[in-house]
Coordinates of C-alpha atoms and ligand atoms in Angstrom, one line a residue:
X1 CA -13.8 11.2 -23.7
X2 CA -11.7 8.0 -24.9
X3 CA -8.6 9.5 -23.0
X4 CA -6.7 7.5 -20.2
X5 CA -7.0 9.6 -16.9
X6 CA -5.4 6.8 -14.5
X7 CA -4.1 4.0 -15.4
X8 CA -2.3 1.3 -13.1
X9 CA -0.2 -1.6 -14.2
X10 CA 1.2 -4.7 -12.4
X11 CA 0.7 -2.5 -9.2
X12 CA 2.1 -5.2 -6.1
X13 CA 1.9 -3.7 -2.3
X14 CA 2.5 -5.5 0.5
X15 CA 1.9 -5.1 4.5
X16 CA 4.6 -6.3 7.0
X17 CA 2.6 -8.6 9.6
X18 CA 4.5 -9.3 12.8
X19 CA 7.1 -11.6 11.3
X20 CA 5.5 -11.7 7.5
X21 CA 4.8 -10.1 4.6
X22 CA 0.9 -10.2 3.3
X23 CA 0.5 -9.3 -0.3
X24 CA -2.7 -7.3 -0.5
X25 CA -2.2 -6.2 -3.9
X26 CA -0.2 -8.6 -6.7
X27 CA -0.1 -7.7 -9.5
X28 CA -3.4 -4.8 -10.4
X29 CA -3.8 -3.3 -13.4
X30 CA -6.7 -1.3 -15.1
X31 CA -7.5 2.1 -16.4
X32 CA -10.1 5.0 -16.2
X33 CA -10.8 7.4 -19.0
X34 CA -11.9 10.3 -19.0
X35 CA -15.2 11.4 -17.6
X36 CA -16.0 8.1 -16.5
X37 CA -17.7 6.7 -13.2
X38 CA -16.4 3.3 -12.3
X39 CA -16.9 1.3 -9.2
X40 CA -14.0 -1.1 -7.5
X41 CA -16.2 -3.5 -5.0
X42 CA -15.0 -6.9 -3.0
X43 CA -15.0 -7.9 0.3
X44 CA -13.9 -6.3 3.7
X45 CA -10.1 -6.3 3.4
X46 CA -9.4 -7.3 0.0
X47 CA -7.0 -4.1 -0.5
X48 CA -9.9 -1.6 -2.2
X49 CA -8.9 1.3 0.3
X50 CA -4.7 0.1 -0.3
X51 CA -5.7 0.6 -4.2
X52 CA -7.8 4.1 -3.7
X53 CA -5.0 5.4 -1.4
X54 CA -1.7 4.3 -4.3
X55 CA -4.4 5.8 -7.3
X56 CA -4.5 9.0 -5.0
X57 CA -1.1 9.5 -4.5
X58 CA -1.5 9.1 -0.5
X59 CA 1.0 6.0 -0.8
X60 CA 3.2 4.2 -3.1
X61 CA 3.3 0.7 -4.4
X62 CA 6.0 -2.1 -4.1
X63 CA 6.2 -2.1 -7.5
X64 CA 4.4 -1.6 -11.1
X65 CA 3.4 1.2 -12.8
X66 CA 0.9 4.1 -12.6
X67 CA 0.1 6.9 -14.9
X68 CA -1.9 10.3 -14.4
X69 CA -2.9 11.6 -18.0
X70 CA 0.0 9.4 -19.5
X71 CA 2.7 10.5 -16.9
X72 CA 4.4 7.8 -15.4
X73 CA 4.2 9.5 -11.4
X74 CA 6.0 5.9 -9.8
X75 CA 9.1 7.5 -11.0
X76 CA 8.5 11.3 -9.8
X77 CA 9.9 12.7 -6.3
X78 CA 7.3 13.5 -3.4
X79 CA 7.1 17.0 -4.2
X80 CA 6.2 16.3 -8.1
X81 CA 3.5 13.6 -6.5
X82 CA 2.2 16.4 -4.2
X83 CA 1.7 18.5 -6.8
X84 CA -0.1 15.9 -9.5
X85 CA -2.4 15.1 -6.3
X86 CA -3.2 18.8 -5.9
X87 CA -3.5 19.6 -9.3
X88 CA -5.7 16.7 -10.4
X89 CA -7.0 14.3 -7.8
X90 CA -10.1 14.9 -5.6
X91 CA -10.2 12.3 -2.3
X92 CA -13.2 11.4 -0.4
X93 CA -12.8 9.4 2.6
X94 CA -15.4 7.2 4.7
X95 CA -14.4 9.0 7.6
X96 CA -15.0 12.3 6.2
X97 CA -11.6 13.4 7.6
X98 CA -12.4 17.1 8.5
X99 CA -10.6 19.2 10.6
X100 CA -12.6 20.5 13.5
X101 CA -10.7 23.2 14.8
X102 CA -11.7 24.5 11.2
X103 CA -15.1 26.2 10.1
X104 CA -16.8 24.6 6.7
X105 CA -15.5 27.3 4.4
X106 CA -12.2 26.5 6.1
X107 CA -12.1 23.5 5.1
X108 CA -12.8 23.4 1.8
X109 CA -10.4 26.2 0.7
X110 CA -7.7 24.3 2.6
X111 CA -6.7 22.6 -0.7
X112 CA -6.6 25.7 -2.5
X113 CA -4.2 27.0 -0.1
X114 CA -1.1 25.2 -1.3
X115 CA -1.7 26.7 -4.7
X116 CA -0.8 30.0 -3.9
X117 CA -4.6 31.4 -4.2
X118 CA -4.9 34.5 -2.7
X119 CA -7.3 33.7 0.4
X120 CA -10.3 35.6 -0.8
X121 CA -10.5 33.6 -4.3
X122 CA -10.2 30.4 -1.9
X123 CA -13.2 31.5 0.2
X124 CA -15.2 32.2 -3.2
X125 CA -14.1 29.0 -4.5
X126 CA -14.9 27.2 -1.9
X127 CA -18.5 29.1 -1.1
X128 CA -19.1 28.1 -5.1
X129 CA -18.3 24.6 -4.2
X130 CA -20.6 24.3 -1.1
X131 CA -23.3 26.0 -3.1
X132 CA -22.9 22.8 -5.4
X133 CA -23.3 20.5 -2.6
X134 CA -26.3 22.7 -1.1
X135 CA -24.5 23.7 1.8
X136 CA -23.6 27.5 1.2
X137 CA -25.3 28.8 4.0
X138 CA -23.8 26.0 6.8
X139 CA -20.1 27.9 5.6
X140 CA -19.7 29.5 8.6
X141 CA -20.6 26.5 11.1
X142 CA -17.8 23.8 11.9
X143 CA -18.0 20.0 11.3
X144 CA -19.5 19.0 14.5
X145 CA -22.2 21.3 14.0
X146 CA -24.0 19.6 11.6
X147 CA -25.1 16.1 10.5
X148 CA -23.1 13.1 9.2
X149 CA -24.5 13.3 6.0
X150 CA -23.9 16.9 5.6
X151 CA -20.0 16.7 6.8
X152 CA -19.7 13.8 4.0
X153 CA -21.0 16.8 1.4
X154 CA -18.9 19.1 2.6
X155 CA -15.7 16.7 1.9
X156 CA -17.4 16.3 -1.3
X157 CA -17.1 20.3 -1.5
X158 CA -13.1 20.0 -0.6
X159 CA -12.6 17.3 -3.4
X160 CA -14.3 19.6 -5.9
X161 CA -13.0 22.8 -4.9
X162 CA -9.3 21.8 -6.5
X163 CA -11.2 21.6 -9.9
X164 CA -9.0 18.6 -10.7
X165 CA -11.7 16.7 -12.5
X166 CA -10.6 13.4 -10.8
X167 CA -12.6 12.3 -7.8
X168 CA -11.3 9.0 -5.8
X169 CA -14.2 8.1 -3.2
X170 CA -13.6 5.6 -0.7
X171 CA -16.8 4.1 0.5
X172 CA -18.5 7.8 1.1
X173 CA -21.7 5.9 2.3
X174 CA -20.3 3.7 5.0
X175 CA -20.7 5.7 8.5
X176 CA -24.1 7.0 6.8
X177 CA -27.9 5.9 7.1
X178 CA -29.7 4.5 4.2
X179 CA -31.0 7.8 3.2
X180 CA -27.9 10.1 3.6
X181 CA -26.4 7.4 1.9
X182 CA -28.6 7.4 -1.3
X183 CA -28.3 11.6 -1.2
X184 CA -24.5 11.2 -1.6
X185 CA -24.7 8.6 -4.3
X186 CA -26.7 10.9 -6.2
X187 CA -25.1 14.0 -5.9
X188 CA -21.7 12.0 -6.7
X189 CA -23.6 10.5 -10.2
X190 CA -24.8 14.5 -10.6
X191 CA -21.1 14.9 -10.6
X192 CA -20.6 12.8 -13.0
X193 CA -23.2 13.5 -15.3
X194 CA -21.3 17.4 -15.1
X195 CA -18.1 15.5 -16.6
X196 CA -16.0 14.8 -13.3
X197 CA -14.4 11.4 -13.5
X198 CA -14.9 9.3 -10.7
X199 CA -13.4 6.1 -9.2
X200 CA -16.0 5.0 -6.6
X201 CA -15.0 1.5 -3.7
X202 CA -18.1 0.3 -2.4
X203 CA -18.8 -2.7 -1.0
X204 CA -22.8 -2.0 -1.9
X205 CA -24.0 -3.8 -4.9
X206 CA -26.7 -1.1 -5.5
X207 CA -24.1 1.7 -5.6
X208 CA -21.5 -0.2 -7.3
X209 CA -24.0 -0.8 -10.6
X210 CA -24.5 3.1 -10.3
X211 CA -21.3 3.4 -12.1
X212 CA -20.8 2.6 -15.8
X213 CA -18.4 -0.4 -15.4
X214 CA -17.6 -2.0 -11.9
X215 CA -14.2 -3.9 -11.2
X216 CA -14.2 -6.6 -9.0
X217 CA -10.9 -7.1 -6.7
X218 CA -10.8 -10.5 -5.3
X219 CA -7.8 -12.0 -3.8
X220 CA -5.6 -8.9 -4.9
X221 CA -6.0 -9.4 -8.3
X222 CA -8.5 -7.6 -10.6
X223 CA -11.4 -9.2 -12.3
X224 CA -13.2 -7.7 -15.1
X225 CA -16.5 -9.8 -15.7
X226 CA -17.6 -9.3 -19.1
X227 CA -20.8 -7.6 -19.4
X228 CA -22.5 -11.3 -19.9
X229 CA -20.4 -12.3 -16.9
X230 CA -22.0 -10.1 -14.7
X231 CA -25.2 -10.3 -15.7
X232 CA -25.5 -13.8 -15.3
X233 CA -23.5 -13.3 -11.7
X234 CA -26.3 -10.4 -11.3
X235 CA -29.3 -13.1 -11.9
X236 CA -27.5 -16.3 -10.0
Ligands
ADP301 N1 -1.0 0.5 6.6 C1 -1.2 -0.8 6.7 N2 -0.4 -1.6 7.5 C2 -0.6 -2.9 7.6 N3 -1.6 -3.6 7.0 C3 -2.4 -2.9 6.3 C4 -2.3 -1.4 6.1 N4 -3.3 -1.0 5.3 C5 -4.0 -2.1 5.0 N5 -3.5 -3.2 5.6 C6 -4.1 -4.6 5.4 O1 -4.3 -4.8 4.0 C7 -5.5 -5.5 3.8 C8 -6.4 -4.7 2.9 O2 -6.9 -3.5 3.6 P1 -7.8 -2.5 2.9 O3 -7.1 -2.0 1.7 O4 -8.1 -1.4 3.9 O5 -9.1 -3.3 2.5 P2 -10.6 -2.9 2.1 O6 -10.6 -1.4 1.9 O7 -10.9 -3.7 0.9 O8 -11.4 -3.3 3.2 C9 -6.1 -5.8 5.2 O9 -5.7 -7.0 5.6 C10 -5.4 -4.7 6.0 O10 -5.3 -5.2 7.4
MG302 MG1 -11.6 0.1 2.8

């Protein structure tokens, strides 16, 4: 439980602008450990999503460090990042990012097919998984077939199918009402309470205090309020 899952240090990335550069992240650094849920929250464009996306291996940083179960992946070709993301890191996106053409079942096991599963092991795998986020019998339908809600489930599915025990969320509850919203938060604490760790952005206070510790990133730097901190930032 006390192990270091992720762990990012003095992580800089910066966006060219026209003629500048903007520093969106300068200088990050943190750690998850294992089975734990924490939260990232801040405003509208202070680099949560540019954080998510270097922790998931979907982009690198300027420079820094980060480490997946004490491996230093900065240093490691594409193909060895590849493979650490498909091995052990689970990406949900606020967009849902399903591909159409594709039935449910589809895509779920599409994860599973760079593995070298044999296709009717990914189809069970990934029947299990939508069984988990009560969606087993919409397998056969595609995306558009079924609610907002119910497509953000099934991406929930496709992060778990992988089994990597790491899930990165990226503001799962954004393009969702109140109530599909409150459905995914619980079924991602659910998850969590079954031992996967998660790393949750969220701009929602109510969400963000879900998790057992919440980071705040303001002005691309990471602030840790002390427990008192908060609280008194809770009650002001
Ligand atoms: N690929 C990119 N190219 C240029 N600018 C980017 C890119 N991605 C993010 N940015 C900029 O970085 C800043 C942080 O964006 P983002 O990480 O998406 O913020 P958040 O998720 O907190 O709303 C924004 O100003 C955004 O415009
Ligand atoms: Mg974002």
């Amino acid at each position: 439980m006390n192990t270091e899952v992720l762990s990012v240090k003095n992580i800089k990335k910066s966006f060219k602008n026209g003629e500048d550069r903007s520093e969106v992240l300068r200088g990050v650094s943190f750690s998850v450990l294992d089975g734990e849920f924490i939260s990232i929250s801040g405003p509208s464009g202070c680099g949560k999503s540019t954080l998510l996306n270097l922790m998931g291996l979907l982009d690198t940083p300027d420079s820094g460090e980060y480490f997946v179960d004490g491996l230093l992946v900065t240093n490691m070709s594409a193909s060895q990042r590849a493979k650490i993301r498909g091995n052990r890191i689970g990406f949900v996106f606020q967009s849902f990012n399903l591909i159409d053409e594709m039935t449910i079942l589809e895509n779920v096991a599409l994860p599973l097919k760079y593995r070298g599963d044999s296709l009717s092991s990914r189809h069970a795998r990934a029947l299990d998984c939508l069984d988990k986020v009560g969606l087993a019998d919409k397998a056969h339908l595609f995306p558009n077939q079924v609610s907002g809600g119910q497509q953000q489930r099934v991406s929930i599915a496709r992060a778990l199918a992988g089994d990597s025990g790491i899930m990165l969320v990226d503001e799962p509850t954004g393009n969702l009402d109140s109530k599909n919203g409150d459905a995914i938060m619980q079924l991602i604490l659910d998850l969590n309470r079954q031992g996967t760790t998660i790393v949750l952005v969220t701009h929602d206070p109510r969400y963000a205090n879900m998790a057992s510790r919440t980071i705040h990133l303001k002005d691309g730097l990471v602030v840790t309020p002390s427990e008192e901190a908060q609280d008194a930032s809770e009650a002001a």
